[in-house]
């Protein structure tokens, strides 16, 4: 399989190449040149273990690794999960829930990042290279990346978070990781300040080259690839019947993986996209108009995103390379773009959910399931499923985080319920290590110069 850039002006590359490279040099994202047809294979996939299923699905894209190499990486990643199915499908009564939160940081990003960590280490050992990750986080992504890359050879990690603006729980998930290659920095500024520091640093091509700087966000196709597997796993766990998936979405990453699964031939009835008050994607699917707005801070903070980075990939599948480049240039100039037919196959529904509806969804799901507790991100999926009339036994909500990660919102919806998890309880007593950083590019460069591998 070859991968090409959504902006259409780079040479086609192999999976190993694009996994280390992340973004394409023309500013686009890598997409698979074609989508493998899995329809003839479906019967042979039913009932496979996570590991066997993942090897089959991922090798169709990552075909420049041997199946044995790929299996080793998948096994390493799966071993960090506390559930042997990795992503168990649970029947809660009114619908099913695909629990994606059994990894070490209790959020779905572990599924992809644990694989990515193992993959990076393997590829760097083979090439003799090194990689320095610099990233900004408002919470979940940072802890999942730190956990996936801690202690790995040839990899350095520097993660910026806004001082005092992440929850104590989220901060501790990052700062209690004391491995030598992990560097947390609390920045005197907002999340946007953190992000713009990282962006500016990445645009300094000389500095980027000198330290082999890399990114961890979902622009990396290797992350998407690991996520395709759980759509197949849900289908297999449900006995092979067609399903609707309801997906809490920020960057269009998770649901893009579902789109590829459907295009590969997995029997998907509907992909229901659930957003919070940041509703750029629901507006796009109802009007064809993709228009930047203000970022709203909500009870589902990991989806507080206006411009969804993976959306560019969907545009490419819809429109092809030439037109995608033109549309994105227009978007970058004017803050909006328009597509005639946003969903030609009628695969998507899209619903946004405000904070009051999120709380109501936590309450309602708890009552109707006899006590199952949703985290606020997954609650947006419940709301979207109900709004679109999809609740039922062939409806799967993707549960993106464990409710104990967001105890305050859960308690607000369900007074008296205290979701907890051992992993989080243990953080209380662990020592923390964290540097402080002024909102200043030169100060960040100093730190990276000192800590780079
Ligand atoms: C990142 C995240 C999301 C959104 O995922 P995307 O891939 O950005 O669409 C949803 N829920 C949780 C808990 C997350 O951490």
CSV table of C-alpha atoms in Angstrom, one decimal, residues 116-401:
chain,number,residue,atom,x,y,z
A,116,UNK,CA,2.4,4.1,17.9
A,117,UNK,CA,4.9,4.0,20.8
A,118,UNK,CA,5.9,0.4,20.1
A,119,UNK,CA,6.0,1.2,16.3
A,120,UNK,CA,8.2,4.3,16.7
A,121,UNK,CA,10.7,2.4,18.9
A,122,UNK,CA,10.9,-0.5,16.4
A,123,UNK,CA,11.3,1.8,13.4
A,124,UNK,CA,14.0,3.9,15.1
A,125,UNK,CA,15.9,0.9,16.2
A,126,UNK,CA,15.9,-0.3,12.6
A,127,UNK,CA,17.0,3.0,11.1
A,128,UNK,CA,19.3,4.1,13.9
A,129,UNK,CA,17.4,7.4,14.0
A,130,UNK,CA,15.9,9.4,16.9
A,131,UNK,CA,12.8,11.4,17.5
A,132,UNK,CA,11.9,14.3,19.8
A,133,UNK,CA,8.2,14.8,20.4
A,134,UNK,CA,7.1,18.2,21.4
A,135,UNK,CA,3.3,18.7,22.0
A,136,UNK,CA,0.7,20.8,23.7
A,137,UNK,CA,-2.2,19.3,25.6
A,138,UNK,CA,-5.2,20.4,27.5
A,139,UNK,CA,-5.5,17.0,29.1
A,140,UNK,CA,-6.1,13.6,27.5
A,141,UNK,CA,-3.7,13.5,24.6
A,142,UNK,CA,-0.7,14.5,26.7
A,143,UNK,CA,-1.1,11.8,29.2
A,144,UNK,CA,-1.7,9.1,26.6
A,145,UNK,CA,1.4,10.1,24.7
A,146,UNK,CA,3.5,10.3,27.8
A,147,UNK,CA,2.4,6.9,28.9
A,148,UNK,CA,3.0,5.4,25.4
A,149,UNK,CA,6.5,6.8,25.1
A,150,UNK,CA,7.9,6.6,28.6
A,151,UNK,CA,11.2,4.8,28.8
A,152,UNK,CA,11.4,4.2,25.1
A,153,UNK,CA,14.9,4.3,23.5
A,154,UNK,CA,15.8,7.0,21.0
A,155,UNK,CA,12.7,9.1,21.9
A,156,UNK,CA,12.4,12.3,23.9
A,157,UNK,CA,9.1,13.8,24.9
A,158,UNK,CA,8.3,17.4,25.9
A,159,UNK,CA,4.7,18.2,26.7
A,160,UNK,CA,3.3,21.7,27.4
A,161,UNK,CA,0.2,22.2,29.4
A,162,UNK,CA,-1.4,25.5,30.6
A,163,UNK,CA,-0.5,26.1,34.2
A,164,UNK,CA,-3.6,25.7,36.5
A,165,UNK,CA,-6.0,25.0,33.7
A,166,UNK,CA,-5.9,21.2,33.5
A,167,UNK,CA,-7.7,19.3,36.2
A,168,UNK,CA,-5.5,18.0,39.1
A,169,UNK,CA,-6.2,14.5,37.9
A,170,UNK,CA,-5.2,15.2,34.3
A,171,UNK,CA,-2.0,17.0,35.5
A,172,UNK,CA,-1.0,14.1,37.8
A,173,UNK,CA,-1.5,11.6,35.0
A,174,UNK,CA,1.3,13.4,33.2
A,175,UNK,CA,3.6,14.7,36.0
A,176,UNK,CA,3.8,11.5,38.0
A,177,UNK,CA,5.7,9.9,35.1
A,178,UNK,CA,9.3,10.3,36.2
A,179,UNK,CA,11.1,8.5,33.3
A,180,UNK,CA,14.3,10.3,32.1
A,181,UNK,CA,12.9,10.9,28.6
A,182,UNK,CA,9.7,12.6,29.7
A,183,UNK,CA,9.6,16.4,30.3
A,184,UNK,CA,6.4,18.1,31.5
A,185,UNK,CA,6.2,21.9,31.3
A,186,UNK,CA,3.5,24.0,32.8
A,187,UNK,CA,3.2,27.2,30.8
A,188,UNK,CA,2.2,30.5,32.1
A,189,UNK,CA,-0.6,31.0,29.6
A,190,UNK,CA,-3.6,29.4,28.0
A,191,UNK,CA,-3.9,26.2,26.0
A,192,UNK,CA,-3.8,28.3,22.8
A,193,UNK,CA,-0.6,29.8,24.0
A,194,UNK,CA,0.9,26.3,24.4
A,195,UNK,CA,-0.3,25.3,21.0
A,196,UNK,CA,1.0,28.4,19.3
A,197,UNK,CA,4.5,27.9,21.0
A,198,UNK,CA,4.6,24.4,19.6
A,199,UNK,CA,3.5,25.4,16.1
A,200,UNK,CA,6.0,28.2,15.9
A,201,UNK,CA,8.8,25.8,17.0
A,202,UNK,CA,7.7,23.3,14.4
A,203,UNK,CA,7.9,26.0,11.7
A,204,UNK,CA,11.6,26.6,12.5
A,205,UNK,CA,12.7,24.1,10.0
A,206,UNK,CA,16.4,24.3,11.0
A,207,UNK,CA,15.6,23.6,14.6
A,208,UNK,CA,13.1,20.9,13.6
A,209,UNK,CA,15.8,19.1,11.5
A,210,UNK,CA,18.5,19.5,14.2
A,211,UNK,CA,16.4,17.6,16.8
A,212,UNK,CA,14.2,15.5,14.6
A,213,UNK,CA,11.1,17.0,16.1
A,214,UNK,CA,7.9,15.0,15.7
A,215,UNK,CA,4.2,15.4,16.6
A,216,UNK,CA,1.8,13.2,18.4
A,217,UNK,CA,-1.6,14.5,17.3
A,218,UNK,CA,-4.0,12.5,15.2
A,219,UNK,CA,-2.6,13.7,11.9
A,220,UNK,CA,-0.5,10.5,12.0
A,221,UNK,CA,-2.2,7.8,9.9
A,222,UNK,CA,-0.7,5.0,12.1
A,223,UNK,CA,-3.1,6.3,14.8
A,224,UNK,CA,-6.1,6.0,12.5
A,225,UNK,CA,-5.0,2.5,11.5
A,226,UNK,CA,-5.1,1.2,15.0
A,227,UNK,CA,-8.6,2.7,15.5
A,228,UNK,CA,-10.0,0.9,12.4
A,229,UNK,CA,-9.5,-2.4,14.2
A,230,UNK,CA,-12.1,-1.7,17.0
A,231,UNK,CA,-14.9,-1.2,14.5
A,232,UNK,CA,-14.2,-4.7,13.2
A,233,UNK,CA,-13.9,-6.0,16.7
A,234,UNK,CA,-17.3,-4.6,17.7
A,235,UNK,CA,-18.9,-6.2,14.7
A,236,UNK,CA,-17.2,-9.5,15.5
A,237,UNK,CA,-18.2,-9.3,19.2
A,238,UNK,CA,-21.8,-8.6,18.1
A,239,UNK,CA,-21.8,-11.9,16.1
A,240,UNK,CA,-21.3,-10.3,12.7
A,241,UNK,CA,-24.5,-8.3,12.4
A,242,UNK,CA,-24.7,-4.9,10.8
A,243,UNK,CA,-24.3,-2.1,13.3
A,244,UNK,CA,-24.7,1.6,13.7
A,245,UNK,CA,-21.8,3.4,15.5
A,246,UNK,CA,-22.2,6.6,17.4
A,247,UNK,CA,-18.9,8.4,17.8
A,248,UNK,CA,-18.0,11.4,20.0
A,249,UNK,CA,-15.9,13.5,17.8
A,250,UNK,CA,-13.4,16.4,18.0
A,251,UNK,CA,-10.8,16.1,15.4
A,252,UNK,CA,-12.8,13.7,13.2
A,253,UNK,CA,-10.1,11.1,14.0
A,254,UNK,CA,-12.1,8.4,15.6
A,255,UNK,CA,-15.0,8.7,13.1
A,256,UNK,CA,-12.7,8.8,10.1
A,257,UNK,CA,-11.4,5.4,11.2
A,258,UNK,CA,-15.1,4.2,11.1
A,259,UNK,CA,-15.5,5.7,7.7
A,260,UNK,CA,-12.6,3.7,6.4
A,261,UNK,CA,-13.9,0.5,8.1
A,262,UNK,CA,-17.3,1.1,6.2
A,263,UNK,CA,-15.5,1.7,2.9
A,264,UNK,CA,-13.5,-1.5,3.5
A,265,UNK,CA,-16.8,-3.3,3.5
A,266,UNK,CA,-17.7,-3.7,7.2
A,267,UNK,CA,-21.5,-3.7,7.4
A,268,UNK,CA,-22.1,-0.3,8.9
A,269,UNK,CA,-25.7,1.0,9.0
A,270,UNK,CA,-24.9,4.5,10.0
A,271,UNK,CA,-22.1,6.5,11.4
A,272,UNK,CA,-23.6,9.0,13.9
A,273,UNK,CA,-21.3,11.8,14.6
A,274,UNK,CA,-21.7,13.4,18.1
A,275,UNK,CA,-20.2,16.7,18.8
A,276,UNK,CA,-20.6,19.1,21.8
A,277,UNK,CA,-21.4,22.8,21.4
A,278,UNK,CA,-18.4,23.0,19.0
A,279,UNK,CA,-20.7,22.0,16.1
A,280,UNK,CA,-18.7,22.8,13.0
A,281,UNK,CA,-19.1,19.1,11.8
A,282,UNK,CA,-22.8,18.8,12.3
A,283,UNK,CA,-23.3,22.1,10.5
A,284,UNK,CA,-21.2,20.7,7.6
A,285,UNK,CA,-23.2,17.5,7.3
A,286,UNK,CA,-26.5,19.4,7.3
A,287,UNK,CA,-25.5,22.2,4.9
A,288,UNK,CA,-22.3,21.4,3.1
A,289,UNK,CA,-20.8,24.5,4.6
A,290,UNK,CA,-17.6,24.1,6.7
A,291,UNK,CA,-17.2,27.3,8.7
A,292,UNK,CA,-14.8,28.1,11.5
A,293,UNK,CA,-16.4,29.5,14.7
A,294,UNK,CA,-15.4,30.4,18.3
A,295,UNK,CA,-14.1,27.5,20.5
A,296,UNK,CA,-16.6,26.9,23.3
A,297,UNK,CA,-15.3,25.3,26.6
A,298,UNK,CA,-17.6,22.5,27.5
A,299,UNK,CA,-18.2,19.6,29.9
A,300,UNK,CA,-16.5,17.3,27.3
A,301,UNK,CA,-13.2,19.2,27.0
A,302,UNK,CA,-11.4,16.7,24.7
A,303,UNK,CA,-13.8,17.6,22.0
A,304,UNK,CA,-13.4,21.4,22.4
A,305,UNK,CA,-12.1,21.8,18.9
A,306,UNK,CA,-13.3,24.0,16.0
A,307,UNK,CA,-11.1,23.0,13.1
A,308,UNK,CA,-11.0,19.2,12.8
A,309,UNK,CA,-7.6,18.1,11.5
A,310,UNK,CA,-8.7,14.8,10.0
A,311,UNK,CA,-11.6,16.4,8.1
A,312,UNK,CA,-9.1,17.1,5.3
A,313,UNK,CA,-8.8,13.4,4.8
A,314,UNK,CA,-12.6,13.0,4.4
A,315,UNK,CA,-12.6,15.9,1.9
A,316,UNK,CA,-9.9,14.1,-0.1
A,317,UNK,CA,-12.0,10.9,-0.3
A,318,UNK,CA,-15.0,13.0,-1.4
A,319,UNK,CA,-13.3,15.3,-3.9
A,320,UNK,CA,-9.9,14.0,-4.8
A,321,UNK,CA,-6.5,15.8,-4.5
A,322,UNK,CA,-6.7,18.9,-6.8
A,323,UNK,CA,-10.0,20.1,-5.4
A,324,UNK,CA,-9.0,19.4,-1.7
A,325,UNK,CA,-6.0,21.6,-2.0
A,326,UNK,CA,-8.1,24.4,-3.5
A,327,UNK,CA,-10.8,24.0,-0.9
A,328,UNK,CA,-8.3,24.1,2.0
A,329,UNK,CA,-6.5,27.1,0.6
A,330,UNK,CA,-9.9,28.8,0.5
A,331,UNK,CA,-10.6,27.8,4.0
A,332,UNK,CA,-7.3,29.1,5.3
A,333,UNK,CA,-7.9,32.4,3.6
A,334,UNK,CA,-11.6,33.0,4.5
A,335,UNK,CA,-12.5,30.6,7.3
A,336,UNK,CA,-15.0,28.6,5.3
A,337,UNK,CA,-15.4,26.2,2.4
A,338,UNK,CA,-18.4,24.6,0.7
A,339,UNK,CA,-19.1,21.1,-0.7
A,340,UNK,CA,-22.1,20.3,-2.9
A,341,UNK,CA,-22.7,16.9,-1.6
A,342,UNK,CA,-21.3,16.3,1.9
A,343,UNK,CA,-22.4,12.7,2.3
A,344,UNK,CA,-23.1,11.1,-1.1
A,345,UNK,CA,-23.5,7.6,0.4
A,346,UNK,CA,-25.9,8.7,3.1
A,347,UNK,CA,-23.6,7.1,5.7
A,348,UNK,CA,-23.5,9.9,8.3
A,349,UNK,CA,-25.9,11.6,10.7
A,350,UNK,CA,-24.5,14.4,12.9
A,351,UNK,CA,-25.8,15.9,16.1
A,352,UNK,CA,-24.4,18.4,18.5
A,353,UNK,CA,-25.1,18.2,22.3
A,354,UNK,CA,-24.8,21.2,24.7
A,355,UNK,CA,-23.7,20.8,28.3
A,356,UNK,CA,-27.3,20.6,29.7
A,357,UNK,CA,-28.0,17.8,27.3
A,358,UNK,CA,-24.7,16.1,28.2
A,359,UNK,CA,-25.7,16.0,31.9
A,360,UNK,CA,-29.2,14.9,31.0
A,361,UNK,CA,-27.7,12.1,28.9
A,362,UNK,CA,-25.6,10.8,31.8
A,363,UNK,CA,-28.7,10.8,34.0
A,364,UNK,CA,-30.9,9.2,31.4
A,365,UNK,CA,-28.5,6.4,30.4
A,366,UNK,CA,-27.9,5.6,34.1
A,367,UNK,CA,-31.6,5.3,34.7
A,368,UNK,CA,-32.4,3.3,31.6
A,369,UNK,CA,-29.5,0.9,31.9
A,370,UNK,CA,-29.9,0.1,35.5
A,371,UNK,CA,-26.8,2.0,36.7
A,372,UNK,CA,-24.3,2.2,33.8
A,373,UNK,CA,-22.2,5.5,34.1
A,374,UNK,CA,-21.1,7.3,31.0
A,375,UNK,CA,-18.3,9.8,30.9
A,376,UNK,CA,-19.4,13.2,29.5
A,377,UNK,CA,-17.8,12.5,26.0
A,378,UNK,CA,-19.6,9.3,25.7
A,379,UNK,CA,-22.8,11.0,26.9
A,380,UNK,CA,-22.8,13.2,23.8
A,381,UNK,CA,-23.1,9.9,21.8
A,382,UNK,CA,-26.1,8.8,23.9
A,383,UNK,CA,-27.7,12.1,23.1
A,384,UNK,CA,-27.0,11.8,19.4
A,385,UNK,CA,-28.2,8.2,19.3
A,386,UNK,CA,-31.5,9.1,21.0
A,387,UNK,CA,-32.0,12.2,18.8
A,388,UNK,CA,-31.5,10.2,15.6
A,389,UNK,CA,-33.7,7.3,16.8
A,390,UNK,CA,-30.8,4.8,16.8
A,391,UNK,CA,-30.9,3.5,20.3
A,392,UNK,CA,-31.4,-0.2,20.1
A,393,UNK,CA,-29.5,-3.5,20.1
A,394,UNK,CA,-27.7,-2.8,16.8
A,395,UNK,CA,-26.5,0.6,18.1
A,396,UNK,CA,-22.9,0.9,19.5
A,397,UNK,CA,-21.8,3.9,21.4
A,398,UNK,CA,-18.0,4.4,21.4
A,399,UNK,CA,-17.1,5.0,25.0
A,400,UNK,CA,-14.0,7.2,24.7
A,401,UNK,CA,-13.1,7.7,28.4
